[in-house]
Structure formats: C-alpha cells, structure tokens
C-alpha cells in the first residue's frame, strides 16, 4: 500500500452487553488495565489456571527474537490438563462431548470416558513404537476418535499434524513428507452430504510415496470396503486394547512441540505452523474462558469448525477441554438432511454458546430467515464469529435471526499462526459495533501502522501488527526458520506482521479489512475489498459478494464485484445499476464498482474463505490460476458460464 487505507464505511450502531451477562461475566473491565501494567504477570496468572508438574523459572525468554520461549523450565502434560485433573476432581461424569453423526447416530462421552479412551490410545501408540517428538499425521472425519487421537499424541509427547479430511492425496502427501511423519491415523471414511465419503484410498495413494510411514491406523466409521496392506495397516479396534486403560501422563517441557498445522493456503503454499505446549494451552484456555464467558457447569458450547482447522484445535479440543466444558461436536454439513440442521442441534442440545464463520452466516441468510425461525433457539446466550471479516449486515442478521436480538456477538480475529484469539470483544464488557473485532485482548499488544511502521491515529488505516510476543504464538515454520523470519518479522523491524489490513475508528476500535494483498488502488486511493463487499451485502437483495481490483487504463485499478442474490431475488441490468448506485451512496463515488457480475456461487477454500485471486483472473479475462485448494472446482465453470448479467456496465 502506498499510503493509508481509505476509511469509507461508517457504522454507528452499538450494542452494550446484556446487564445480567455483564454482572456475572468471567472477565471484567479492570483486566485491561492490570494486563497492560504488567503483561507478563497477567499471563503468569493465566498459566496458573493449568496444572504444572514443575513450575517455570522464567515467564518469557525473548533474548533471541523472533524465537520465543514461554514459561521456561516449566513442565506439564496437555492431556492431563484436559482430562485427568477433571476426573481426579470428581467431574468424571460430566459430559465432554455430545457427539452427533451426520446420519443422526449419537454418542455421549463423559470426561471419564474420554480419559479412558485416550489412555488406551496412548498405550497403543507406544506399543507401535511412537515416542516423544515423533510426528503423527491425522486424516479423519469429525468423529470422537479424532480428539482422542490428538490427546493420545499429546499425552505421550508425539507431535500431531491434523490434515483436513477434504484434502487430496497430493496435499496429504506433501504434508506427511514435510514433517517425516511415521504414523498416519485415519478412518475408512466419514459421512458427508448424506453419503459415506471414503478417506482410506486417499491415504493409500499418499502413503505410497511416504517411506517414513511405518503404520496406518484405521478407525471403522462407515463400514465401506477398504484396500489393506498387511503389516502396515491396522484397525483401531484391533490395536487399541480396551483392557489397557491405565496410563500415567508424563510431564513435558513447556516448549515441547505439541502440533504442526498447515495454513489454509489462501495466499501461498501452505506453511507448517509449529505450536508448543505451555504457552499455547495457557492462551487457548484463558481466551475460551474470557471471550466465550464459559461457565463449565451450565454452558453447552458448540464450535462448528472442522478440527482440521486451527479453530477446531483451539476451541473444540484444547481450550474447552482444559476448561472442563461440555460441548457439541457434529460430523456433517449444515444442509444435511435439511437446511435447518444447525438450528435443530441448537434446539436438541440446548446450546448456549455458538461459534461459527461469516461464510456460514451469509449462507444461512441466503437460505432464508424462515429456516431458523422454525426452531427454538432460546437457549443461546452468546454468539461468536471467526475466519473472515464479518460484514455489518451479516452481523445484524446473526444477531436478529439466531441471537434473538439478545445475545452479544464476539467477532474474534486470529490466525493459525497466533494459535488463539487475539482481538475480540469481551462479552460482559465491550459495547459492540457490527463488523468490528473491537480491541486487542488483555495481554495482547496489537496496533495499526503505516508504511514506515508508525502507529496511525484514530480514523486511520494501515497494516495490523502485534508488538510483543504472546504465549500461543507460532514458534517457527516447521523446518524453515528463515521463512518464519521472512514471512512474519521482516516487513516491520521487531513487529509481527500477520498480513492483514485494518483501520482504527474515531473511538480507537479496530476493523479488520482482509489481507493487504487484496487492497485495491483506485485513482490513488487504497480501498479495501471488505468495505465494498460490506456495502453490497447491506443491500436487502444481496446475500454475499466478493470484490477484486482489476487493471484499468484510467483508474489504475477498477472495482469489480461478484454478487450472489438472496433466496428468491431476481437479477437484471436494472438491479446491477441499483447495486452500483447503492455502493456509491454508502461509501462514496470513488467506491462505485465498474462492473458487477451476478453469480450463483463464489470460489471458496475448503475452510470457506473466498479466493479473490481466481476472481481477479476472471475480472481480467485471464486463464485461471491454480484451483486445487478450492472447495469445489466446478464453481469456476459455473461463474464463467453465468457471466451474462452485468458483464458490461458503463456510466
Ligand atoms: P494462508 O495463510 O495459507 O493464506 P489463511 O490465512 O486463510 O491461509 P488461517 O490462518 O486459517 O489461514 O486464517 C487466518 C486469516 O483469516 C487472518 O489472517 C485473517 O485474514 C482472517 N480472519 C480470521 N478471523 C478474522 C476476523 N474475525 N476478522 C477478519 N479477518 C479474520
Ligand atoms: Mg494466513
């Protein structure tokens, strides 16, 4: 960006916390002051919420930046913190997971059950020769054996690497090879969109080219036929011995590698993000307690992410289990067997806290208000959002149609790299604005800077940075320390640069504006794609939009928008004109799109994020770039075929 980001969107709606929630909130306003007065002391108090076999000697070692060590000299076991200590405290009968399979089969798993399963699996892994520090790749559907496998690895100090079950054999192979994994844990398949979807053949294809893999451990989920390689392949039910449920958790160093997780690949070749033990668990447990105001005795928490993404690692597995929460875990998709499935689950389990993504929220809005209206959602008391900037109108829809106009919404900004939530409202404290992630959490020093690394004043926009190390931060990119330094710590001297643009409003609250690579330069002004998308989504007929900058002879770049209409809305030239005028009226004439294309779908990654890179290719009439990380590659054909309406609009 040559100058600061334009600040076009004006949002004046404000929502204070409900009084009753504020009165009983886990975290109150004074925590901000306490944490900024003594940041390390603050994190030390949060580390004390865990069980340490040996206490640390030093909170933070930052003598060799950007390589951090947290709780230096401390020792703990993650699985012990997530399981044993709850069971030992007499909470073994408490439900850890209400699990629901897509076909409707269910399992109820208490903390004692989970502890037993994890001990059995830990013994089985040890019998297979897996030792502390070895890497285990996990490629599974959303079934209880997935968290069991992760916790069993953590329990014996093996480093797990979960690969999302929708990835191809090539993607899986690349990730296994990058970390020299010796074991792959998988399943015959999982249920998706009403049918069994096979996983084992993908593993077979990948592992054929991975000589480090000694064994493949296979959970039987769907019962479909699988090819079998004797000596290498083992059934979970033959290997994990029900009789060997005794296992003593050994302590590991606070900096022992817990897992490697590859980023979702929206921008570049996925990076193997390394997370370690003590600092990571401290921050995921505290943020889950603070941001979701979790009351372990009464709340039912549901994070709808797949465990294959960092959101699932931190807020389906480690954070909630460390806090002794009761959760819902769901195997399938939101539209199977019908489009009310999520709301049916909220009603059935009396879910109190729901954490989902803007892409899902916009899809629900597109499907229609009448669907959630058919279910009893009165148990909900708090809603969360993560993954992309949430447009103000999507936020309002979420608040009204899901939250019954009473639940606060926490818009949580973070990344695979940050490990845990960094910027978010605190639900009992913050007066929320639709579309803003508001403030850095206590203990986090986020800022917005200009090109030269100078903090921008209120009302300004620029680059989001983090000034000081935080406990759950990535420690490196697996096997590539130099790429870690170059990617995150080189743009601004001594500052962590996540790659996102942001603005600070007149009150000092933060608005995330997507990746700086996506920012458009129109007639000398930097305009964020997010703001134009939000303006489009604020039109009642628009469900979703994606905006890109296309090369333009007169303006440098011109704004090109792809729009999906809501439910029954019909599109024609008149509507396209109306939408262009609507953007001009909302944001100013500079932001008026040159072109709007009405499309049936948008290209998304498997984690649901819009891939603007491909839309730029369409907007500039180029042949399409790499589409392999797309959720559904036929979407691009649909888009190209549907480009009739609004393909040319001159003023
Ligand atoms: P890659 O780094 O491989 O391109 P990715 O960035 O999509 O993939 P993730 O780590 O899953 O992989 O996503 C983190 C990014 O998602 C953030 O950097 C930010 O751009 C976006 N994001 C997440 N939460 C929010 C939020 N609440 N508001 C705005 N943006 C968000
Ligand atoms: Mg990223």
XYZ file of C-alpha atoms and ligand atoms in Angstrom:
683
model
C 0.000 0.000 0.000
C 1.393 3.377 -0.936
C -0.498 5.405 1.666
C -3.014 4.550 4.343
C -6.239 2.719 3.698
C -9.294 4.787 2.977
C -11.857 4.661 5.721
C -15.145 4.557 3.897
C -17.615 2.624 5.957
C -19.488 4.486 8.671
C -21.186 2.353 11.246
C -22.984 3.933 14.163
C -24.982 1.063 15.662
C -23.813 -0.020 19.125
C -24.812 -2.909 21.356
C -23.892 -2.901 25.047
C -23.604 -6.226 26.906
C -26.827 -7.543 28.454
C -26.905 -6.486 32.127
C -27.200 -9.999 33.557
C -24.270 -11.256 31.490
C -22.136 -8.267 32.475
C -22.923 -8.795 36.187
C -21.721 -12.402 36.108
C -19.017 -12.127 33.464
C -15.851 -14.166 33.899
C -13.750 -11.146 32.989
C -14.388 -7.518 33.894
C -13.090 -4.235 32.519
C -10.253 -3.799 35.022
C -8.381 -6.725 33.456
C -7.287 -4.488 30.574
C -5.507 -2.101 32.911
C -3.962 -4.851 35.012
C -2.636 -6.634 31.920
C -1.148 -3.532 30.349
C 0.519 -2.543 33.621
C 2.177 -5.964 33.901
C 1.763 -8.068 30.754
C 3.960 -10.967 31.837
C 2.399 -11.022 35.303
C -1.010 -11.225 33.618
C -0.002 -14.246 31.518
C 1.612 -15.843 34.551
C -1.733 -15.675 36.364
C -3.415 -17.328 33.375
C -0.767 -20.084 33.318
C -1.682 -20.735 36.941
C -5.120 -21.873 35.761
C -3.359 -25.030 34.494
C -1.723 -27.917 36.325
C 2.065 -27.822 36.084
C 4.164 -30.820 37.101
C 7.007 -28.374 37.528
C 6.655 -24.608 37.752
C 8.505 -22.360 35.282
C 11.625 -20.369 36.170
C 11.000 -17.517 33.759
C 7.761 -16.339 32.082
C 9.243 -15.279 28.738
C 12.644 -15.672 27.143
C 12.822 -13.164 24.269
C 16.591 -12.969 24.159
C 16.722 -14.381 20.614
C 13.811 -12.747 18.764
C 11.684 -13.733 16.943
C 12.180 -17.128 18.620
C 10.174 -17.035 21.852
C 10.147 -19.360 24.834
C 7.259 -19.138 27.287
C 7.172 -20.472 30.846
C 10.785 -21.528 30.547
C 11.728 -24.577 32.582
C 8.085 -25.418 33.336
C 6.751 -28.935 32.731
C 3.206 -30.096 32.109
C 1.124 -32.639 30.236
C -1.619 -31.288 27.965
C -3.803 -34.413 28.173
C -3.506 -34.423 31.961
C -4.763 -30.834 31.977
C -7.631 -31.627 29.618
C -8.730 -34.893 31.258
C -7.094 -36.345 34.371
C -7.397 -33.296 36.544
C -11.148 -33.047 35.892
C -11.631 -36.743 36.651
C -9.465 -36.530 39.795
C -11.538 -33.562 40.969
C -14.700 -35.718 40.810
C -16.002 -34.400 37.486
C -15.578 -37.670 35.574
C -19.323 -37.996 34.955
C -19.561 -34.613 33.339
C -20.208 -34.776 29.589
C -17.271 -33.669 27.470
C -18.881 -34.219 24.050
C -22.408 -34.687 22.838
C -21.358 -36.110 19.506
C -23.793 -36.214 16.603
C -23.042 -38.087 13.384
C -24.439 -36.752 10.158
C -26.852 -39.681 9.727
C -28.203 -38.918 13.206
C -26.334 -41.531 15.262
C -25.093 -40.121 18.561
C -22.502 -40.755 21.267
C -22.366 -39.219 24.708
C -18.828 -39.052 26.048
C -18.021 -38.088 29.629
C -14.665 -36.843 30.846
C -14.073 -40.284 32.414
C -14.899 -41.972 29.072
C -12.609 -39.645 27.164
C -9.830 -40.148 29.684
C -10.123 -43.920 29.338
C -10.149 -43.793 25.539
C -7.138 -41.502 25.438
C -5.174 -43.726 27.860
C -5.943 -46.790 25.712
C -4.910 -44.993 22.544
C -1.743 -43.667 24.220
C -0.779 -47.223 25.168
C -1.480 -48.396 21.622
C 0.690 -45.656 20.113
C 3.508 -46.542 22.491
C 3.161 -50.217 21.526
C 3.512 -49.158 17.887
C 6.842 -47.635 18.820
C 5.785 -43.982 18.709
C 7.980 -41.938 21.022
C 8.014 -38.329 22.213
C 8.878 -35.886 19.435
C 7.830 -38.189 16.564
C 5.240 -36.802 14.148
C 1.839 -38.418 13.665
C -0.363 -37.322 10.760
C -4.104 -37.462 11.394
C -6.576 -37.518 8.490
C -10.025 -38.157 9.891
C -13.695 -37.234 9.769
C -15.296 -35.359 12.676
C -15.696 -38.396 14.925
C -14.715 -38.722 18.611
C -11.605 -40.749 17.725
C -10.170 -37.564 16.213
C -9.792 -35.663 19.518
C -8.885 -38.986 21.159
C -6.006 -39.428 18.696
C -4.800 -35.854 19.199
C -4.899 -36.144 23.001
C -3.180 -39.539 22.908
C -0.337 -37.979 20.919
C -0.135 -35.055 23.342
C -0.168 -37.472 26.250
C 2.948 -39.299 25.049
C 4.642 -36.202 23.654
C 4.212 -37.137 19.983
C 3.620 -34.129 17.715
C 0.379 -34.411 15.778
C -0.463 -32.869 12.479
C -4.113 -32.925 11.557
C -4.809 -32.652 7.846
C -8.368 -31.656 6.921
C -10.265 -34.715 5.666
C -11.290 -32.975 2.436
C -7.748 -32.563 1.151
C -6.409 -34.515 -1.812
C -3.803 -37.286 -1.761
C -1.245 -34.808 -3.079
C -1.913 -32.319 -0.302
C -1.768 -35.076 2.314
C 1.419 -36.499 0.823
C 3.119 -33.096 0.842
C 2.254 -32.528 4.492
C 3.372 -36.021 5.580
C 6.657 -35.628 3.713
C 7.297 -32.123 5.031
C 7.354 -33.413 8.603
C 8.554 -37.033 8.093
C 5.548 -38.484 9.907
C 5.914 -42.144 10.923
C 2.255 -42.950 11.603
C -0.990 -41.931 9.900
C -4.271 -42.209 11.772
C -7.350 -42.254 9.552
C -10.768 -43.864 9.063
C -12.404 -45.894 6.319
C -14.489 -42.801 5.673
C -16.944 -40.318 7.133
C -20.471 -39.181 6.360
C -20.817 -36.040 4.269
C -23.878 -34.713 2.453
C -25.842 -37.847 3.150
C -23.346 -40.408 1.863
C -20.240 -42.197 3.087
C -17.178 -40.444 1.788
C -14.025 -42.539 1.649
C -10.742 -41.467 3.252
C -8.593 -44.604 3.225
C -7.989 -44.652 -0.576
C -6.582 -41.112 -0.359
C -4.254 -42.200 2.455
C -3.171 -45.264 0.456
C -2.324 -43.085 -2.520
C -0.438 -40.549 -0.390
C 1.448 -43.028 1.788
C 2.677 -44.964 -1.259
C 5.106 -42.073 -1.679
C 5.934 -41.567 2.004
C 8.671 -44.017 3.005
C 8.832 -42.688 6.601
C 5.333 -44.013 7.398
C 5.531 -47.332 9.262
C 1.847 -47.831 10.037
C -1.619 -46.646 9.120
C -4.145 -46.919 11.939
C -7.729 -47.048 10.655
C -10.940 -46.321 12.568
C -14.013 -48.078 11.201
C -16.698 -45.447 10.777
C -18.712 -46.067 7.601
C -18.062 -49.783 7.139
C -17.182 -49.315 3.457
C -14.705 -51.676 1.799
C -11.064 -50.700 2.110
C -7.882 -51.947 0.488
C -5.474 -53.350 3.042
C -1.717 -53.593 3.191
C -0.792 -56.299 5.699
C 1.954 -55.328 8.083
C 1.349 -51.621 7.528
C -2.397 -51.168 8.049
C -4.020 -51.773 11.430
C -7.622 -51.470 12.546
C -8.062 -49.129 15.504
C -10.456 -51.610 17.168
C -7.852 -54.415 16.939
C -4.977 -52.231 18.102
C -6.424 -50.078 20.863
C -6.891 -52.603 23.664
C -9.934 -51.971 25.897
C -8.155 -53.758 28.760
C -5.229 -51.371 28.891
C -6.817 -48.189 30.192
C -4.062 -47.438 32.715
C -1.642 -44.775 31.633
C 0.339 -42.250 33.652
C 0.850 -38.928 31.904
C 4.492 -37.868 31.862
C 5.345 -34.178 32.056
C 6.903 -32.461 29.038
C 8.834 -29.257 28.731
C 6.738 -26.132 28.260
C 8.339 -25.658 24.827
C 7.839 -29.279 23.708
C 6.242 -29.334 20.193
C 2.507 -30.041 20.521
C 1.397 -29.867 16.912
C 2.105 -28.756 13.380
C -0.797 -27.349 11.392
C -0.637 -26.119 7.818
C -2.332 -22.783 6.997
C -5.322 -22.947 4.708
C -3.417 -21.781 1.618
C -5.471 -18.751 0.637
C -2.403 -16.735 -0.261
C 0.524 -19.055 -0.864
C 1.989 -22.531 -0.392
C 0.751 -23.751 2.995
C 3.160 -23.232 5.855
C 3.674 -25.824 8.620
C 2.911 -23.761 11.695
C 4.516 -25.130 14.857
C 2.789 -24.755 18.220
C 4.265 -25.815 21.537
C 2.853 -26.790 24.907
C 2.663 -24.459 27.916
C 2.090 -21.070 26.325
C -0.376 -22.455 23.804
C -2.518 -24.197 26.405
C -2.432 -21.134 28.646
C -3.781 -18.810 25.986
C -6.393 -21.128 24.451
C -7.773 -21.966 27.904
C -7.849 -18.348 29.034
C -9.370 -16.971 25.808
C -12.034 -19.683 25.837
C -12.880 -18.704 29.426
C -12.785 -14.949 28.770
C -14.115 -14.435 25.236
C -16.899 -17.027 25.470
C -17.545 -16.314 29.159
C -17.649 -20.072 29.583
C -19.447 -21.392 32.684
C -18.434 -25.073 32.736
C -21.387 -26.140 34.883
C -24.174 -24.695 32.766
C -22.944 -23.880 29.274
C -23.210 -26.104 26.205
C -20.575 -24.883 23.772
C -20.627 -25.556 20.040
C -17.845 -24.553 17.693
C -18.918 -25.574 14.182
C -15.425 -25.582 12.648
C -13.730 -28.729 11.431
C -10.934 -29.889 13.733
C -8.743 -29.866 10.615
C -8.505 -26.059 11.044
C -6.890 -24.201 13.899
C -10.298 -23.095 15.179
C -11.127 -26.721 15.889
C -7.769 -27.408 17.532
C -8.061 -24.479 19.903
C -11.823 -24.293 20.504
C -13.113 -27.864 20.085
C -10.186 -29.701 21.624
C -7.635 -27.893 23.781
C -9.328 -24.747 25.137
C -12.739 -26.201 26.027
C -11.346 -29.460 27.444
C -8.770 -27.594 29.547
C -11.716 -25.638 30.966
C -13.873 -28.738 31.595
C -16.567 -27.583 29.172
C -19.472 -29.595 27.782
C -19.568 -29.388 24.002
C -21.462 -30.470 20.942
C -19.423 -31.962 18.113
C -21.054 -32.568 14.725
C -19.772 -34.714 11.878
C -21.586 -33.345 8.854
C -22.660 -30.375 6.783
C -25.293 -27.723 7.679
C -27.635 -28.738 4.838
C -27.926 -32.471 5.504
C -30.545 -33.848 5.714
C -32.093 -30.357 5.612
C -31.072 -26.707 5.815
C -32.229 -26.374 9.404
C -29.758 -28.942 10.744
C -27.686 -26.491 12.806
C -30.778 -24.994 14.442
C -32.184 -28.442 15.107
C -28.950 -29.217 17.008
C -29.133 -25.960 18.974
C -32.688 -26.844 19.989
C -31.916 -30.501 20.759
C -28.857 -29.910 22.962
C -29.952 -26.533 24.352
C -26.710 -24.998 23.102
C -25.822 -21.764 24.905
C -22.719 -20.599 23.009
C -22.340 -20.906 19.236
C -19.081 -20.171 17.386
C -19.200 -20.169 13.579
C -17.869 -18.390 10.468
C -19.119 -15.457 8.358
C -19.283 -17.688 5.272
C -21.797 -19.910 7.107
C -23.761 -16.929 8.391
C -24.076 -15.432 4.896
C -25.166 -18.817 3.553
C -27.867 -19.104 6.223
C -29.073 -15.591 5.379
C -29.226 -16.594 1.711
C -31.271 -19.698 2.529
C -33.865 -17.506 4.238
C -34.974 -16.202 7.626
C -37.824 -18.688 7.825
C -35.498 -21.660 8.396
C -34.014 -20.730 11.801
C -37.429 -19.315 12.754
C -38.809 -22.882 12.842
C -36.575 -23.851 15.779
C -36.342 -22.942 19.449
C -33.068 -21.032 19.749
C -33.870 -19.520 23.151
C -31.065 -21.421 24.895
C -28.414 -19.323 23.112
C -26.765 -16.602 25.175
C -23.595 -15.786 23.234
C -22.514 -15.947 19.578
C -19.059 -15.905 18.019
C -17.600 -15.379 14.547
C -14.191 -16.224 13.074
C -12.363 -16.719 9.800
C -13.002 -13.591 7.757
C -14.179 -10.055 8.356
C -17.894 -10.215 9.146
C -19.926 -7.689 7.160
C -22.069 -5.458 9.395
C -25.287 -6.694 7.766
C -24.304 -10.347 8.244
C -23.545 -9.483 11.891
C -27.003 -7.922 12.235
C -28.645 -10.921 10.615
C -26.801 -13.237 13.026
C -27.834 -11.097 15.966
C -31.512 -10.880 14.978
C -32.283 -14.259 13.440
C -30.018 -16.502 15.533
C -29.353 -14.482 18.665
C -32.961 -13.315 19.154
C -31.650 -9.756 19.485
C -30.347 -10.569 22.952
C -27.013 -12.396 22.525
C -23.744 -10.484 22.297
C -21.581 -11.354 19.291
C -17.844 -11.757 19.694
C -16.052 -11.213 16.368
C -12.722 -12.910 17.030
C -9.666 -12.098 14.922
C -6.799 -14.562 14.938
C -4.850 -16.925 12.654
C -3.344 -20.387 12.542
C -0.123 -18.609 13.439
C -1.441 -16.826 16.527
C -2.826 -20.094 17.949
C -5.539 -18.361 19.931
C -7.892 -15.377 19.785
C -6.048 -12.027 19.761
C -8.583 -9.288 19.002
C -12.157 -9.619 20.206
C -14.821 -8.012 22.343
C -15.174 -9.266 25.914
C -18.876 -10.114 26.087
C -19.501 -8.701 29.553
C -17.506 -5.539 28.987
C -17.459 -4.353 25.386
C -20.087 -2.210 23.685
C -20.012 -3.982 20.316
C -20.245 -2.474 16.849
C -21.455 -4.684 13.982
C -18.423 -5.675 11.917
C -15.705 -4.645 14.360
C -13.470 -7.019 16.313
C -13.076 -4.035 18.674
C -9.941 -4.267 20.877
C -6.875 -6.433 21.417
C -7.492 -8.796 24.333
C -5.771 -8.087 27.635
C -2.145 -9.196 27.351
C -2.047 -8.602 23.553
C -0.414 -5.502 22.074
C -1.931 -5.095 18.592
C -1.526 -1.870 16.663
C -2.107 -0.412 13.192
C 0.848 1.165 11.443
C 1.571 2.939 8.172
C 4.216 2.062 5.580
C 7.014 3.218 7.832
C 5.830 1.273 10.883
C 4.427 4.346 12.650
C 1.197 3.911 14.578
C -1.743 5.535 12.756
C -4.070 7.899 14.641
C -7.748 7.219 15.267
C -9.600 7.360 11.959
C -6.606 5.980 10.059
C -5.955 2.683 8.328
C -2.922 0.583 7.506
C -1.227 -2.655 8.490
C -2.187 -4.696 11.519
C 0.851 -5.625 13.654
C 1.483 -7.281 17.007
C 4.120 -5.516 19.066
C 5.045 -8.082 21.714
C 5.278 -11.871 21.798
C 2.215 -13.734 23.097
C 2.023 -17.187 24.708
C 0.249 -19.113 21.898
C 2.330 -17.636 19.079
C 3.805 -19.947 16.472
C 7.406 -20.810 17.314
C 8.532 -21.258 13.718
C 7.545 -22.700 10.355
C 8.382 -26.387 10.602
C 11.844 -26.973 9.203
C 12.219 -23.426 7.895
C 13.268 -20.849 10.485
C 14.272 -18.410 7.754
C 10.814 -18.469 6.149
C 9.384 -17.790 9.629
C 11.567 -14.697 9.998
C 10.972 -13.524 6.425
C 7.210 -14.061 6.382
C 6.233 -12.559 9.700
C 9.028 -10.467 11.197
C 10.710 -8.698 8.278
C 8.154 -6.205 6.966
C 8.494 -4.022 10.090
C 11.516 -4.155 12.343
C 10.719 -6.013 15.560
C 6.969 -6.279 14.826
C 4.894 -9.329 13.919
C 3.030 -8.716 10.649
C 0.066 -11.070 10.092
C -0.572 -9.859 6.523
C -3.909 -8.184 7.274
C -5.030 -4.605 6.727
C -7.098 -2.803 9.340
C -8.428 0.578 10.345
C -8.967 2.269 13.669
C -12.172 4.253 14.027
C -12.662 7.549 15.839
C -13.141 5.704 19.158
C -9.977 3.639 18.695
C -11.833 0.398 17.849
C -10.348 -1.955 15.250
C -11.901 -3.030 11.931
C -10.165 -5.860 10.090
C -10.109 -5.330 6.346
C -8.771 -8.598 4.966
C -5.356 -9.244 3.544
C -3.256 -6.331 2.383
C -2.679 -8.244 -0.883
C -6.387 -7.769 -1.591
C -6.410 -3.999 -1.097
C -7.310 -2.082 -4.295
C -5.665 1.065 -5.538
C -8.342 3.125 -7.289
C -7.428 6.588 -8.601
C -4.720 6.887 -5.970
C -6.880 5.691 -3.062
C -6.358 2.442 -1.183
C -9.758 0.831 -0.794
C -10.353 -2.464 0.972
C -12.342 -5.179 -0.750
C -14.045 -5.847 2.594
C -15.667 -2.430 2.788
C -17.119 -2.626 -0.717
C -18.341 -6.165 -0.020
C -19.998 -4.960 3.172
C -21.714 -2.136 1.296
C -23.081 -4.635 -1.229
C -24.253 -7.042 1.483
C -26.109 -4.153 3.134
C -28.489 -4.130 0.126
C -31.535 -6.240 1.025
C -31.317 -8.361 -2.124
C -27.647 -9.319 -1.705
C -26.581 -12.404 0.256
C -22.897 -12.496 -0.475
C -20.299 -10.701 -2.536
C -16.639 -10.775 -3.434
C -14.797 -7.758 -4.708
C -11.497 -7.539 -6.579
C -9.431 -4.844 -8.206
C -8.892 -5.341 -11.948
C -6.353 -3.420 -14.009
C -7.951 -0.349 -15.553
C -6.404 2.054 -18.056
C -7.834 5.181 -16.430
C -8.107 4.483 -12.699
C -5.153 2.121 -12.199
C -7.428 -0.491 -10.727
C -11.176 -0.673 -11.087
C -13.582 -2.323 -8.697
C -15.202 -5.488 -9.980
C -17.823 -7.169 -7.806
C -19.280 -10.671 -7.884
C -22.664 -10.881 -6.200
C -24.914 -13.720 -5.032
C -28.538 -12.695 -4.535
C -30.673 -13.749 -1.599
C -33.273 -16.528 -1.748
C -35.827 -15.612 -4.400
C -34.346 -12.326 -5.643
C -34.182 -11.968 -9.448
C -31.322 -10.176 -11.147
C -31.319 -7.952 -14.236
C -29.500 -4.902 -15.598
C -31.685 -2.577 -13.532
C -30.670 -4.334 -10.318
C -26.996 -4.184 -11.262
C -27.347 -0.430 -11.744
C -29.173 -0.149 -8.431
C -26.388 -2.023 -6.634
C -23.682 0.169 -8.144
C -25.584 3.268 -7.028
C -26.110 1.737 -3.606
C -22.358 1.305 -3.127
C -21.700 4.852 -4.338
C -24.277 6.173 -1.887
C -22.969 4.095 1.041
C -19.228 4.579 0.589
C -18.859 7.490 -1.840
C -18.473 7.700 -5.626
C -14.836 6.519 -5.513
C -16.018 3.057 -4.462
C -18.633 2.609 -7.189
C -17.900 -0.730 -8.895
C -17.054 -0.522 -12.598
C -18.709 -3.850 -13.069
C -20.997 -6.138 -11.086
C -21.500 -9.747 -12.068
C -24.393 -11.761 -10.642
C -23.166 -15.277 -9.990
C -24.629 -18.454 -8.472
C -21.587 -19.302 -6.320
C -18.223 -17.928 -5.233
C -14.920 -19.797 -5.265
C -14.017 -20.714 -1.681
C -11.272 -22.623 0.037
C -12.187 -25.695 1.974
C -12.349 -23.574 5.125
C -14.949 -21.373 3.427
C -12.851 -18.341 2.553
C -13.340 -16.531 -0.734
C -10.428 -16.937 -3.142
C -10.223 -13.478 -4.685
C -7.118 -14.469 -6.631
C -9.267 -16.568 -9.002
C -11.881 -13.858 -9.363
C -9.144 -11.426 -10.370
C -8.311 -13.836 -13.182
C -11.946 -13.729 -14.320
C -12.151 -9.949 -13.974
C -9.039 -9.508 -16.087
C -10.063 -12.187 -18.632
C -7.038 -14.317 -17.793
C -6.906 -18.050 -17.748
C -7.472 -19.401 -14.269
C -4.589 -19.947 -11.824
C -4.190 -22.940 -9.549
C -7.611 -24.174 -8.372
C -6.527 -27.178 -6.307
C -7.333 -25.704 -2.892
C -10.884 -24.869 -3.986
C -13.768 -26.479 -2.130
C -15.453 -27.238 -5.448
C -13.567 -26.536 -8.652
C -16.700 -26.692 -10.828
C -17.707 -23.385 -9.235
C -15.381 -21.548 -11.585
C -17.153 -23.051 -14.616
C -20.484 -22.003 -13.125
C -19.199 -18.477 -12.714
C -17.761 -18.232 -16.205
C -20.970 -19.681 -17.679
C -23.182 -17.329 -15.708
C -21.387 -14.120 -16.659
C -24.158 -12.704 -18.742
C -25.854 -10.252 -16.461
C -23.901 -7.102 -15.785
C -20.891 -8.093 -17.820
C -20.544 -4.566 -19.107
C -21.764 -1.511 -17.322
C -20.543 1.875 -18.415
C -21.701 5.058 -16.784
P -2.872 -18.784 4.290
O -2.157 -18.079 5.390
O -2.286 -20.094 3.914
O -3.105 -17.893 3.107
P -5.324 -18.328 5.785
O -4.693 -17.027 6.186
O -6.693 -18.270 5.184
O -4.339 -19.149 4.812
P -5.972 -19.029 8.502
O -4.847 -18.978 9.449
O -6.987 -20.084 8.704
O -5.395 -19.271 7.053
O -6.752 -17.666 8.504
C -6.349 -16.524 9.193
C -6.814 -15.281 8.452
O -8.245 -15.223 8.412
C -6.418 -13.986 9.118
O -5.112 -13.596 8.782
C -7.465 -13.018 8.574
O -7.144 -12.592 7.272
C -8.703 -13.878 8.509
N -9.541 -13.721 9.723
C -9.729 -14.628 10.693
N -10.605 -14.169 11.619
C -10.977 -12.937 11.233
C -11.863 -11.933 11.771
N -12.560 -12.144 12.879
N -11.972 -10.769 11.102
C -11.281 -10.560 9.962
N -10.450 -11.462 9.396
C -10.292 -12.640 10.022
Mg -2.757 -16.593 6.644
